[in-house]
PDB file of C-alpha atoms in Angstrom:
ATOM      1  CA  UNK T   1      30.683  24.816  34.104  1.00 43.00           C
ATOM      2  CA  UNK T   2      31.340  27.663  32.078  1.00 47.00           C
ATOM      3  CA  UNK T   3      28.270  26.501  29.595  1.00 48.00           C
ATOM      4  CA  UNK T   4      26.101  26.729  32.497  1.00 53.00           C
ATOM      5  CA  UNK T   5      27.094  29.790  33.348  1.00 58.00           C
ATOM      6  CA  UNK T   6      27.331  31.220  30.039  1.00 64.00           C
ATOM      7  CA  UNK T   7      24.427  34.366  30.055  1.00 82.00           C
ATOM      8  CA  UNK T   8      21.493  34.247  28.324  1.00 83.00           C
ATOM      9  CA  UNK T   9      19.719  37.103  27.739  1.00 82.00           C
ATOM     10  CA  UNK T  10      15.089  37.590  27.991  1.00 85.00           C
ATOM     11  CA  UNK T  11      15.378  37.816  24.115  1.00 87.00           C
ATOM     12  CA  UNK T  12      17.926  34.512  23.428  1.00 85.00           C
ATOM     13  CA  UNK T  13      15.238  32.440  25.855  1.00 88.00           C
ATOM     14  CA  UNK T  14      12.119  33.876  24.054  1.00 88.00           C
ATOM     15  CA  UNK T  15      13.617  33.014  20.324  1.00 88.00           C
ATOM     16  CA  UNK T  16      14.520  29.910  21.664  1.00 83.00           C
ATOM     17  CA  UNK T  17      10.495  29.482  22.391  1.00 82.00           C
ATOM     18  CA  UNK T  18       9.035  31.546  19.754  1.00 85.00           C
ATOM     19  CA  UNK T  19       7.532  33.777  22.573  1.00 87.00           C
ATOM     20  CA  UNK T  20       7.878  37.258  23.905  1.00 90.00           C
ATOM     21  CA  UNK T  21      10.126  38.415  26.814  1.00 90.00           C
ATOM     22  CA  UNK T  22       7.441  39.363  28.595  1.00 92.00           C
ATOM     23  CA  UNK T  23       6.452  35.661  28.901  1.00 91.00           C
ATOM     24  CA  UNK T  24      10.170  34.354  29.679  1.00 91.00           C
ATOM     25  CA  UNK T  25       9.969  36.369  32.721  1.00 90.00           C
ATOM     26  CA  UNK T  26       6.696  35.373  33.438  1.00 92.00           C
ATOM     27  CA  UNK T  27       7.759  31.896  33.528  1.00 93.00           C
ATOM     28  CA  UNK T  28      10.470  33.027  35.620  1.00 92.00           C
ATOM     29  CA  UNK T  29       7.975  34.996  38.223  1.00 92.00           C
ATOM     30  CA  UNK T  30       5.583  31.617  38.319  1.00 94.00           C
ATOM     31  CA  UNK T  31       9.151  29.097  39.037  1.00 95.00           C
ATOM     32  CA  UNK T  32       8.308  27.491  35.401  1.00 95.00           C
ATOM     33  CA  UNK T  33      11.991  28.131  35.391  1.00 94.00           C
ATOM     34  CA  UNK T  34      14.957  28.420  38.242  1.00 93.00           C
ATOM     35  CA  UNK T  35      15.421  31.561  40.040  1.00 90.00           C
ATOM     36  CA  UNK T  36      17.819  34.178  38.181  1.00 86.00           C
ATOM     37  CA  UNK T  37      19.974  35.870  39.758  1.00 84.00           C
ATOM     38  CA  UNK T  38      19.753  39.853  39.075  1.00 85.00           C
ATOM     39  CA  UNK T  39      22.394  42.089  38.190  1.00 80.00           C
ATOM     40  CA  UNK T  40      23.183  44.853  40.134  1.00 82.00           C
ATOM     41  CA  UNK T  41      21.050  47.388  37.948  1.00 81.00           C
ATOM     42  CA  UNK T  42      18.108  44.345  39.081  1.00 81.00           C
ATOM     43  CA  UNK T  43      18.374  42.528  35.288  1.00 82.00           C
ATOM     44  CA  UNK T  44      17.456  38.911  35.198  1.00 84.00           C
ATOM     45  CA  UNK T  45      20.768  36.289  34.602  1.00 86.00           C
ATOM     46  CA  UNK T  46      19.936  33.753  32.426  1.00 89.00           C
ATOM     47  CA  UNK T  47      22.113  29.983  31.528  1.00 90.00           C
ATOM     48  CA  UNK T  48      21.958  27.071  29.829  1.00 89.00           C
ATOM     49  CA  UNK T  49      20.176  25.753  32.750  1.00 91.00           C
ATOM     50  CA  UNK T  50      16.695  28.057  32.151  1.00 93.00           C
ATOM     51  CA  UNK T  51      17.903  26.845  28.340  1.00 91.00           C
ATOM     52  CA  UNK T  52      17.190  23.768  29.633  1.00 93.00           C
ATOM     53  CA  UNK T  53      13.978  24.275  31.996  1.00 95.00           C
ATOM     54  CA  UNK T  54      12.405  26.357  28.955  1.00 93.00           C
ATOM     55  CA  UNK T  55      13.134  23.595  26.247  1.00 93.00           C
ATOM     56  CA  UNK T  56      11.846  20.750  28.947  1.00 96.00           C
ATOM     57  CA  UNK T  57       8.634  22.794  29.688  1.00 96.00           C
ATOM     58  CA  UNK T  58       7.765  23.401  26.525  1.00 94.00           C
ATOM     59  CA  UNK T  59       8.231  19.276  25.500  1.00 96.00           C
ATOM     60  CA  UNK T  60       5.813  18.151  28.438  1.00 97.00           C
ATOM     61  CA  UNK T  61       3.008  20.398  27.674  1.00 96.00           C
ATOM     62  CA  UNK T  62       2.974  18.477  24.112  1.00 95.00           C
ATOM     63  CA  UNK T  63       2.222  15.788  26.246  1.00 96.00           C
ATOM     64  CA  UNK T  64       0.724  16.455  29.207  1.00 97.00           C
ATOM     65  CA  UNK T  65      -0.731  19.943  28.595  1.00 96.00           C
ATOM     66  CA  UNK T  66      -0.076  23.038  29.775  1.00 95.00           C
ATOM     67  CA  UNK T  67      -0.849  23.609  32.859  1.00 96.00           C
ATOM     68  CA  UNK T  68       0.257  19.965  34.066  1.00 97.00           C
ATOM     69  CA  UNK T  69       3.341  21.329  32.287  1.00 97.00           C
ATOM     70  CA  UNK T  70       3.520  23.790  35.160  1.00 97.00           C
ATOM     71  CA  UNK T  71       2.791  22.165  38.019  1.00 97.00           C
ATOM     72  CA  UNK T  72       5.995  19.812  37.281  1.00 97.00           C
ATOM     73  CA  UNK T  73       8.334  22.545  36.762  1.00 97.00           C
ATOM     74  CA  UNK T  74       6.785  24.479  39.782  1.00 96.00           C
ATOM     75  CA  UNK T  75       7.544  21.372  41.480  1.00 96.00           C
ATOM     76  CA  UNK T  76      10.819  20.579  40.718  1.00 96.00           C
ATOM     77  CA  UNK T  77      11.925  24.119  41.128  1.00 95.00           C
ATOM     78  CA  UNK T  78      10.239  23.799  45.009  1.00 94.00           C
ATOM     79  CA  UNK T  79      12.246  20.822  45.351  1.00 93.00           C
ATOM     80  CA  UNK T  80       9.604  18.469  45.283  1.00 95.00           C
ATOM     81  CA  UNK T  81      10.334  15.676  43.586  1.00 95.00           C
ATOM     82  CA  UNK T  82       7.882  13.315  44.365  1.00 96.00           C
ATOM     83  CA  UNK T  83       4.870  16.113  43.876  1.00 97.00           C
ATOM     84  CA  UNK T  84       5.963  16.352  40.250  1.00 96.00           C
ATOM     85  CA  UNK T  85       6.433  12.643  39.973  1.00 96.00           C
ATOM     86  CA  UNK T  86       2.619  12.213  41.074  1.00 97.00           C
ATOM     87  CA  UNK T  87       1.857  14.632  38.407  1.00 97.00           C
ATOM     88  CA  UNK T  88       3.463  12.778  35.951  1.00 97.00           C
ATOM     89  CA  UNK T  89       2.066   9.245  36.566  1.00 97.00           C
ATOM     90  CA  UNK T  90      -1.068  10.400  37.038  1.00 97.00           C
ATOM     91  CA  UNK T  91      -1.279  11.451  33.518  1.00 96.00           C
ATOM     92  CA  UNK T  92      -0.051   8.154  32.602  1.00 96.00           C
ATOM     93  CA  UNK T  93      -3.211   7.106  34.550  1.00 96.00           C
ATOM     94  CA  UNK T  94      -6.057   9.151  33.235  1.00 93.00           C
ATOM     95  CA  UNK T  95      -4.562   8.247  29.760  1.00 94.00           C
ATOM     96  CA  UNK T  96      -4.768   4.277  30.419  1.00 92.00           C
ATOM     97  CA  UNK T  97      -8.404   5.130  31.101  1.00 87.00           C
ATOM     98  CA  UNK T  98      -8.933   7.117  28.407  1.00 84.00           C
ATOM     99  CA  UNK T  99      -7.669   3.662  26.668  1.00 87.00           C
ATOM    100  CA  UNK T 100      -9.826   1.288  28.097  1.00 84.00           C
ATOM    101  CA  UNK T 101     -12.736   3.439  27.821  1.00 77.00           C
ATOM    102  CA  UNK T 102     -11.787   3.468  24.088  1.00 80.00           C
ATOM    103  CA  UNK T 103     -11.248   0.121  23.946  1.00 82.00           C
ATOM    104  CA  UNK T 104     -14.847  -0.532  24.918  1.00 76.00           C
ATOM    105  CA  UNK T 105     -16.381   1.437  22.513  1.00 73.00           C
ATOM    106  CA  UNK T 106     -14.545  -0.728  19.975  1.00 78.00           C
ATOM    107  CA  UNK T 107     -15.737  -3.852  21.193  1.00 76.00           C
ATOM    108  CA  UNK T 108     -19.156  -3.264  22.032  1.00 70.00           C
ATOM    109  CA  UNK T 109     -19.833  -1.058  18.251  1.00 70.00           C
ATOM    110  CA  UNK T 110     -18.566  -4.108  16.811  1.00 73.00           C
ATOM    111  CA  UNK T 111     -20.648  -6.669  18.770  1.00 67.00           C
ATOM    112  CA  UNK T 112     -23.720  -4.955  18.140  1.00 62.00           C
ATOM    113  CA  UNK T 113     -22.057  -5.040  14.319  1.00 61.00           C
ATOM    114  CA  UNK T 114     -22.057  -9.144  14.470  1.00 57.00           C
ATOM    115  CA  UNK T 115     -25.436  -9.429  15.839  1.00 53.00           C
ATOM    116  CA  UNK T 116     -28.157  -9.387  13.063  1.00 45.00           C
ATOM    117  CA  UNK T 117     -31.543 -10.297  14.731  1.00 45.00           C
ATOM    118  CA  UNK T 118     -34.972  -8.250  13.836  1.00 45.00           C
ATOM    119  CA  UNK T 119     -36.273  -5.646  15.680  1.00 45.00           C
ATOM    120  CA  UNK T 120     -40.012  -6.684  15.956  1.00 46.00           C
ATOM    121  CA  UNK T 121     -40.804  -3.002  16.285  1.00 42.00           C
ATOM    122  CA  UNK T 122     -43.262  -0.902  14.889  1.00 43.00           C
ATOM    123  CA  UNK T 123     -42.086   2.616  14.047  1.00 40.00           C
ATOM    124  CA  UNK T 124     -45.259   3.882  14.882  1.00 43.00           C
ATOM    125  CA  UNK T 125     -45.248   3.010  19.041  1.00 53.00           C
ATOM    126  CA  UNK T 126     -41.701   1.023  19.588  1.00 78.00           C
ATOM    127  CA  UNK T 127     -41.776  -2.358  22.256  1.00 87.00           C
ATOM    128  CA  UNK T 128     -42.480  -2.085  24.942  1.00 89.00           C
ATOM    129  CA  UNK T 129     -40.075  -2.518  27.926  1.00 91.00           C
ATOM    130  CA  UNK T 130     -41.407  -6.267  28.578  1.00 91.00           C
ATOM    131  CA  UNK T 131     -40.891  -7.456  24.781  1.00 90.00           C
ATOM    132  CA  UNK T 132     -37.572  -5.559  25.065  1.00 90.00           C
ATOM    133  CA  UNK T 133     -36.514  -7.497  28.271  1.00 92.00           C
ATOM    134  CA  UNK T 134     -37.675 -10.809  26.431  1.00 91.00           C
ATOM    135  CA  UNK T 135     -36.227  -9.812  22.946  1.00 88.00           C
ATOM    136  CA  UNK T 136     -32.765  -9.218  24.986  1.00 88.00           C
ATOM    137  CA  UNK T 137     -32.704 -11.727  27.316  1.00 89.00           C
ATOM    138  CA  UNK T 138     -32.446  -9.265  30.333  1.00 92.00           C
ATOM    139  CA  UNK T 139     -34.759  -9.015  32.975  1.00 93.00           C
ATOM    140  CA  UNK T 140     -37.119  -5.502  32.768  1.00 93.00           C
ATOM    141  CA  UNK T 141     -35.919  -4.328  36.660  1.00 95.00           C
ATOM    142  CA  UNK T 142     -32.533  -4.093  34.735  1.00 94.00           C
ATOM    143  CA  UNK T 143     -34.061  -2.336  31.828  1.00 95.00           C
ATOM    144  CA  UNK T 144     -35.190   0.467  34.622  1.00 94.00           C
ATOM    145  CA  UNK T 145     -31.867   0.075  36.316  1.00 95.00           C
ATOM    146  CA  UNK T 146     -30.631   1.786  33.607  1.00 95.00           C
ATOM    147  CA  UNK T 147     -33.102   4.323  32.928  1.00 94.00           C
ATOM    148  CA  UNK T 148     -32.581   5.802  36.127  1.00 93.00           C
ATOM    149  CA  UNK T 149     -28.824   5.750  35.634  1.00 93.00           C
ATOM    150  CA  UNK T 150     -29.087   7.754  32.637  1.00 92.00           C
ATOM    151  CA  UNK T 151     -28.057   5.589  30.009  1.00 92.00           C
ATOM    152  CA  UNK T 152     -31.757   4.535  28.828  1.00 93.00           C
ATOM    153  CA  UNK T 153     -34.203   7.290  27.467  1.00 89.00           C
ATOM    154  CA  UNK T 154     -37.309   5.869  25.886  1.00 91.00           C
ATOM    155  CA  UNK T 155     -40.464   7.789  25.267  1.00 89.00           C
ATOM    156  CA  UNK T 156     -43.756   7.459  26.998  1.00 88.00           C
ATOM    157  CA  UNK T 157     -46.576   7.132  26.409  1.00 83.00           C
ATOM    158  CA  UNK T 158     -49.248  10.142  26.750  1.00 86.00           C
ATOM    159  CA  UNK T 159     -51.318   9.105  29.753  1.00 83.00           C
ATOM    160  CA  UNK T 160     -50.626   5.628  30.522  1.00 85.00           C
ATOM    161  CA  UNK T 161     -46.492   6.562  30.606  1.00 83.00           C
ATOM    162  CA  UNK T 162     -45.344   3.420  29.226  1.00 86.00           C
ATOM    163  CA  UNK T 163     -42.042   3.071  27.615  1.00 88.00           C
ATOM    164  CA  UNK T 164     -41.782   2.727  24.365  1.00 89.00           C
ATOM    165  CA  UNK T 165     -38.616   1.665  22.940  1.00 90.00           C
ATOM    166  CA  UNK T 166     -37.301   2.597  19.508  1.00 87.00           C
ATOM    167  CA  UNK T 167     -35.013   0.658  17.759  1.00 84.00           C
ATOM    168  CA  UNK T 168     -31.960   2.933  18.689  1.00 82.00           C
ATOM    169  CA  UNK T 169     -33.828   2.486  22.416  1.00 88.00           C
ATOM    170  CA  UNK T 170     -33.473  -1.107  21.691  1.00 87.00           C
ATOM    171  CA  UNK T 171     -29.604  -0.683  19.891  1.00 81.00           C
ATOM    172  CA  UNK T 172     -28.622   1.380  23.420  1.00 86.00           C
ATOM    173  CA  UNK T 173     -30.346  -1.488  25.373  1.00 89.00           C
ATOM    174  CA  UNK T 174     -28.392  -4.487  23.457  1.00 84.00           C
ATOM    175  CA  UNK T 175     -25.130  -2.518  23.819  1.00 81.00           C
ATOM    176  CA  UNK T 176     -25.657  -1.771  27.692  1.00 86.00           C
ATOM    177  CA  UNK T 177     -26.393  -5.553  28.337  1.00 86.00           C
ATOM    178  CA  UNK T 178     -22.900  -6.567  26.685  1.00 78.00           C
ATOM    179  CA  UNK T 179     -20.804  -4.185  28.251  1.00 76.00           C
ATOM    180  CA  UNK T 180     -22.386  -5.089  32.221  1.00 80.00           C
ATOM    181  CA  UNK T 181     -21.603  -8.390  31.398  1.00 74.00           C
ATOM    182  CA  UNK T 182     -18.201  -7.513  30.428  1.00 66.00           C
ATOM    183  CA  UNK T 183     -18.245  -5.617  33.926  1.00 68.00           C
ATOM    184  CA  UNK T 184     -17.404  -1.999  32.537  1.00 74.00           C
ATOM    185  CA  UNK T 185     -18.806   0.471  35.262  1.00 79.00           C
ATOM    186  CA  UNK T 186     -21.959   2.847  34.324  1.00 86.00           C
ATOM    187  CA  UNK T 187     -19.481   5.812  33.664  1.00 82.00           C
ATOM    188  CA  UNK T 188     -17.988   3.641  30.765  1.00 75.00           C
ATOM    189  CA  UNK T 189     -21.452   3.389  29.215  1.00 80.00           C
ATOM    190  CA  UNK T 190     -22.435   6.644  29.329  1.00 83.00           C
ATOM    191  CA  UNK T 191     -19.144   7.690  27.164  1.00 77.00           C
ATOM    192  CA  UNK T 192     -20.009   4.971  24.441  1.00 75.00           C
ATOM    193  CA  UNK T 193     -23.651   5.995  24.480  1.00 81.00           C
ATOM    194  CA  UNK T 194     -22.815   9.391  23.906  1.00 81.00           C
ATOM    195  CA  UNK T 195     -19.749   8.712  21.112  1.00 74.00           C
ATOM    196  CA  UNK T 196     -22.499   6.629  18.996  1.00 72.00           C
ATOM    197  CA  UNK T 197     -25.410   8.946  19.443  1.00 75.00           C
ATOM    198  CA  UNK T 198     -23.073  12.066  18.633  1.00 76.00           C
ATOM    199  CA  UNK T 199     -21.725  10.571  15.873  1.00 70.00           C
ATOM    200  CA  UNK T 200     -24.965   9.130  14.168  1.00 62.00           C
ATOM    201  CA  UNK T 201     -24.087   5.773  13.377  1.00 63.00           C
ATOM    202  CA  UNK T 202     -21.605   3.026  13.140  1.00 68.00           C
ATOM    203  CA  UNK T 203     -19.381   3.878  10.408  1.00 72.00           C
ATOM    204  CA  UNK T 204     -19.500   7.446  12.032  1.00 66.00           C
ATOM    205  CA  UNK T 205     -18.583   6.060  15.428  1.00 68.00           C
ATOM    206  CA  UNK T 206     -16.040   3.283  14.455  1.00 76.00           C
ATOM    207  CA  UNK T 207     -14.161   6.369  12.328  1.00 77.00           C
ATOM    208  CA  UNK T 208     -14.352   8.408  15.599  1.00 72.00           C
ATOM    209  CA  UNK T 209     -12.689   5.458  17.655  1.00 77.00           C
ATOM    210  CA  UNK T 210     -10.194   5.220  14.820  1.00 84.00           C
ATOM    211  CA  UNK T 211      -8.989   8.763  15.215  1.00 82.00           C
ATOM    212  CA  UNK T 212      -9.379   9.017  18.825  1.00 82.00           C
ATOM    213  CA  UNK T 213      -7.145   6.363  18.924  1.00 87.00           C
ATOM    214  CA  UNK T 214      -4.759   8.140  16.700  1.00 90.00           C
ATOM    215  CA  UNK T 215      -4.715  10.853  18.522  1.00 89.00           C
ATOM    216  CA  UNK T 216      -4.332   8.755  22.343  1.00 92.00           C
ATOM    217  CA  UNK T 217      -1.299   7.295  20.643  1.00 94.00           C
ATOM    218  CA  UNK T 218       0.179  10.438  18.990  1.00 95.00           C
ATOM    219  CA  UNK T 219      -0.422  12.213  22.966  1.00 95.00           C
ATOM    220  CA  UNK T 220       1.318   9.014  24.090  1.00 96.00           C
ATOM    221  CA  UNK T 221       4.049   9.236  22.213  1.00 96.00           C
ATOM    222  CA  UNK T 222       5.079  13.315  23.277  1.00 97.00           C
ATOM    223  CA  UNK T 223       4.357  12.309  26.736  1.00 97.00           C
ATOM    224  CA  UNK T 224       7.304   9.507  26.342  1.00 96.00           C
ATOM    225  CA  UNK T 225       9.371  12.916  24.398  1.00 96.00           C
ATOM    226  CA  UNK T 226       8.263  15.319  27.428  1.00 96.00           C
ATOM    227  CA  UNK T 227       9.283  12.929  30.176  1.00 96.00           C
ATOM    228  CA  UNK T 228      12.855  12.239  28.588  1.00 96.00           C
ATOM    229  CA  UNK T 229      13.435  15.799  28.496  1.00 95.00           C
ATOM    230  CA  UNK T 230      12.326  15.727  31.677  1.00 96.00           C
ATOM    231  CA  UNK T 231      15.008  13.306  33.218  1.00 95.00           C
ATOM    232  CA  UNK T 232      17.626  14.637  31.319  1.00 94.00           C
ATOM    233  CA  UNK T 233      17.057  18.172  32.845  1.00 95.00           C
ATOM    234  CA  UNK T 234      16.575  16.281  36.484  1.00 94.00           C
ATOM    235  CA  UNK T 235      20.118  14.467  35.737  1.00 90.00           C
ATOM    236  CA  UNK T 236      21.274  18.341  34.742  1.00 83.00           C
ATOM    237  CA  UNK T 237      21.921  16.976  31.171  1.00 59.00           C
ATOM    238  CA  UNK T 238      21.975  18.723  27.420  1.00 55.00           C
ATOM    239  CA  UNK T 239      18.343  17.960  26.520  1.00 53.00           C
ATOM    240  CA  UNK T 240      17.279  15.524  23.796  1.00 52.00           C
ATOM    241  CA  UNK T 241      17.578  16.967  20.481  1.00 52.00           C
ATOM    242  CA  UNK T 242      13.717  17.729  18.599  1.00 49.00           C
ATOM    243  CA  UNK T 243      11.758  20.717  18.580  1.00 46.00           C
ATOM    244  CA  UNK T 244      11.135  23.390  20.616  1.00 44.00           C
ATOM    245  CA  UNK T 245       7.738  24.433  20.403  1.00 44.00           C
TER     246      UNK T 245
END
């Protein structure tokens, strides 16, 4: 097609993406753009296909990240479509796992927030492991396993070494118990607890969860857009309309 063979200068592609002409050369050298023939003087000759590759790469990067976008385009131009699609699939699977972890955090938080029994603990000394086990209706051995897994960090009494659980420790143990009953693995539970400790409270964690949910939604939308660009690029058509940056 004559449009596909239309000559484009590196500066034309650079302006399209808002990068330098050297960056365009780097993209070509890295395989992000398809191979470009050279003139007798050694200058690269770009055309509409290179423009489409550039737009596709930038669209992929918005959803999948620069590293994955680079690897996808390199695989496509190496003729390895299965690897390119596997990278896309892996990114979607990772996003799904993040959604599951986020949902676990939200469910656990609301479950804990819905429980209001008083914690019979002295601010000075806290509760011993047997008292916490009875309070939560779990075995003391389960609390020790959770501690060994790094999920709980009760203080120890000087001299005796007995565990002392403060209100935050009991809260964490209750959350671990709820998530374990729902068959959540330790790594996901650790993420929930880390978020709760980092934000410092339920309201802050609830707000952080909502913010993270919105971020994942934006990323999923960007991934969908990037996939659309990739499909059109593979089919040899024009990329769908949208921002180039």
